[in-house]
Amino acid sequence: MRLIFKNLNVLRSTINAISTSIEIKEIVESAGNNLPNLFDFSSFGVFWKEDLLLFLFQEDSCPPPFTEEVVKNMMSVFSILGEESLERDRITLQIEKRKMRPRQMMMDPQATLKSHLTLPLTVEGEVLGCISLNSDQPNAFDAQDLQFLSVIGYQMAASLKHFQRLSSIKNIAIYDTLTGLYNRRHFEERLGAEAQKSFYGGTPLSLVMMDIDYFKKVNDTFGHTEGDRVLCNISSLLKNSIRKKDTVARYGGEEFILILPETGLEESYMIAERIRRLVEVTPFDVGQAQVHLTISMGISNFPSHRAKSKEELIRMADQALYDAKRGGRNKVCIFSGKSAQWIVPT
Amino acid sequence: MVPSVRGDKRGKWSSDLVLDLYSNLLVEIWEVVSALIGEAILAFLFTLAIRKLGEKYSFLNSLKVSEEGVFIEGVREDCRTLAPVEIHRGFQGLINHLSHLFSALAEGVINKELFPKVFPKFKEAERIISQK
């Protein structure tokens, strides 16, 4: 009886730890840290379908063939439950090893999977993944283990669903739904952080505002669906043309904006010019046809343009973009006080 | 050959007996397994098994599954024209498939609890349908 009470207390604290976790890794770690107090196992696995992630929390002496057997078994059980086959190559494996056994009980390097308990992580009839307890010992688990694992599984499923909902809200809050680029709200947050770093640290910061030339014609000629398609294609082109530290966002309509941290005027001009040329030579599919489009770009820079706030930096890039448009489009202009200095592409 | 039930008093009576027997068995399965893995997972597994077996035995699609349990009432209407042996085969297939799912999840842990309940009921159903 005392043992049952002890186990129930461990179960309670495990559930509490899982329910207060908000990141998937944290949820898995909370469970993994507490489970050795409840069960005698070699490996504990959590498969998260959405990201095809398999977390394994296992005994330090688990030999690789055993790990592979666990992975295969979990995939096989999940395929039965999810009625869809999973390719092993697509699964990202994250293994965390812990010393759970005394030295004299270390696993045999030839150990194989002898018993397991696997349960689906279900919420409202939807399978989010599965959890699994695995052992190199035959008949390692009994009915009480299954009951405890199911209680843990229900809490994990609820927490993971909560995490999934939070992530989707977070995505809506920061991404533009059409193009998948960051939205204007997130851009302003990022710019705020980068501007603060630059203004206080003295590092250069460039902003490139861009607009697709005569985009209205695309919409008017081919319709808005095709126009949206062009916006998506240009967005992926932009996403693939920037560096890891840069940020590209949809500023509105057919306007995009780039934050180039630690980038001087000359370098930002080279980046902008490369993008302008890339757009110019890329054919875009619209309906059955292909069109060539151009973009105009305006650059502002800290400290070159002595902007005192992020708003001023945006205003300067916007002014330079206006000058590029006024100067005939398909140009990159750098802000230069009253009227921007524009460079005709060669 | 599957004997016709329509117009056959003995056949109708057998169908009802088989249905009652499986109705009780499903309740027992629900009680035992839900205590081990919880209602939501069990309801999910039942739904999975019914979807699979429902292709072959369409009357199984009338089973109602929720976290409250599995309900056979809708099946009675569909089984009115079915031979008892067909009903038996459908439910036997369903329970065997569930058992296969339980085994995939927990090896022998669930089936060890279920086998003493299920096996005699299968035998009983076979006895009912073999009575001429």
mmCIF file with all atom_site columns, C-alpha atoms in Angstrom, chain A residues 117 139-146, chain B residues 32-33 36 98-99 102-103 106-120:
data_model
loop_
_atom_site.group_PDB
_atom_site.id
_atom_site.type_symbol
_atom_site.label_atom_id
_atom_site.label_alt_id
_atom_site.label_comp_id
_atom_site.label_asym_id
_atom_site.label_entity_id
_atom_site.label_seq_id
_atom_site.pdbx_PDB_ins_code
_atom_site.Cartn_x
_atom_site.Cartn_y
_atom_site.Cartn_z
_atom_site.occupancy
_atom_site.B_iso_or_equiv
_atom_site.pdbx_formal_charge
_atom_site.auth_seq_id
_atom_site.auth_comp_id
_atom_site.auth_asym_id
_atom_site.auth_atom_id
_atom_site.pdbx_PDB_model_num
ATOM 1  C CA . LEU A 1 117 ? 4.236   -0.252  -23.874 1.00 0.00 ? 117 LEU A CA 1
ATOM 2  C CA . ASN A 1 139 ? 7.683   -8.846  -19.633 1.00 0.00 ? 139 ASN A CA 1
ATOM 3  C CA . ALA A 1 140 ? 9.073   -5.718  -18.025 1.00 0.00 ? 140 ALA A CA 1
ATOM 4  C CA . PHE A 1 141 ? 5.715   -3.969  -17.734 1.00 0.00 ? 141 PHE A CA 1
ATOM 5  C CA . ASP A 1 142 ? 2.440   -4.842  -16.059 1.00 0.00 ? 142 ASP A CA 1
ATOM 6  C CA . ALA A 1 143 ? -1.117  -3.515  -15.941 1.00 0.00 ? 143 ALA A CA 1
ATOM 7  C CA . GLN A 1 144 ? -0.296  -0.854  -13.360 1.00 0.00 ? 144 GLN A CA 1
ATOM 8  C CA . ASP A 1 145 ? 2.562   0.440   -15.533 1.00 0.00 ? 145 ASP A CA 1
ATOM 9  C CA . LEU A 1 146 ? 0.102   0.711   -18.402 1.00 0.00 ? 146 LEU A CA 1
ATOM 10 C CA . VAL B 2 32  ? -11.555 -3.714  -18.416 1.00 0.00 ? 32  VAL B CA 1
ATOM 11 C CA . VAL B 2 33  ? -9.594  -1.839  -21.062 1.00 0.00 ? 33  VAL B CA 1
ATOM 12 C CA . LEU B 2 36  ? -6.041  0.348   -18.222 1.00 0.00 ? 36  LEU B CA 1
ATOM 13 C CA . LEU B 2 98  ? -9.050  -4.841  -31.304 1.00 0.00 ? 98  LEU B CA 1
ATOM 14 C CA . SER B 2 99  ? -7.019  -7.553  -29.716 1.00 0.00 ? 99  SER B CA 1
ATOM 15 C CA . PHE B 2 102 ? -3.969  -4.031  -27.969 1.00 0.00 ? 102 PHE B CA 1
ATOM 16 C CA . SER B 2 103 ? -1.177  -6.428  -28.677 1.00 0.00 ? 103 SER B CA 1
ATOM 17 C CA . ALA B 2 106 ? 1.010   -3.329  -24.979 1.00 0.00 ? 106 ALA B CA 1
ATOM 18 C CA . GLU B 2 107 ? 1.987   -6.827  -26.061 1.00 0.00 ? 107 GLU B CA 1
ATOM 19 C CA . GLY B 2 108 ? 0.220   -9.211  -23.682 1.00 0.00 ? 108 GLY B CA 1
ATOM 20 C CA . VAL B 2 109 ? -0.665  -6.769  -20.911 1.00 0.00 ? 109 VAL B CA 1
ATOM 21 C CA . ILE B 2 110 ? -4.199  -5.959  -22.095 1.00 0.00 ? 110 ILE B CA 1
ATOM 22 C CA . ASN B 2 111 ? -4.990  -9.256  -23.757 1.00 0.00 ? 111 ASN B CA 1
ATOM 23 C CA . LYS B 2 112 ? -3.996  -11.165 -20.626 1.00 0.00 ? 112 LYS B CA 1
ATOM 24 C CA . GLU B 2 113 ? -6.846  -9.405  -18.816 1.00 0.00 ? 113 GLU B CA 1
ATOM 25 C CA . LEU B 2 114 ? -9.268  -9.834  -21.699 1.00 0.00 ? 114 LEU B CA 1
ATOM 26 C CA . PHE B 2 115 ? -8.705  -13.381 -22.829 1.00 0.00 ? 115 PHE B CA 1
ATOM 27 C CA . PRO B 2 116 ? -10.585 -15.071 -19.922 1.00 0.00 ? 116 PRO B CA 1
ATOM 28 C CA . LYS B 2 117 ? -13.624 -12.946 -20.733 1.00 0.00 ? 117 LYS B CA 1
ATOM 29 C CA . VAL B 2 118 ? -13.537 -13.094 -24.523 1.00 0.00 ? 118 VAL B CA 1
ATOM 30 C CA . PHE B 2 119 ? -12.745 -16.728 -25.171 1.00 0.00 ? 119 PHE B CA 1
ATOM 31 C CA . PRO B 2 120 ? -15.773 -18.241 -23.365 1.00 0.00 ? 120 PRO B CA 1
#
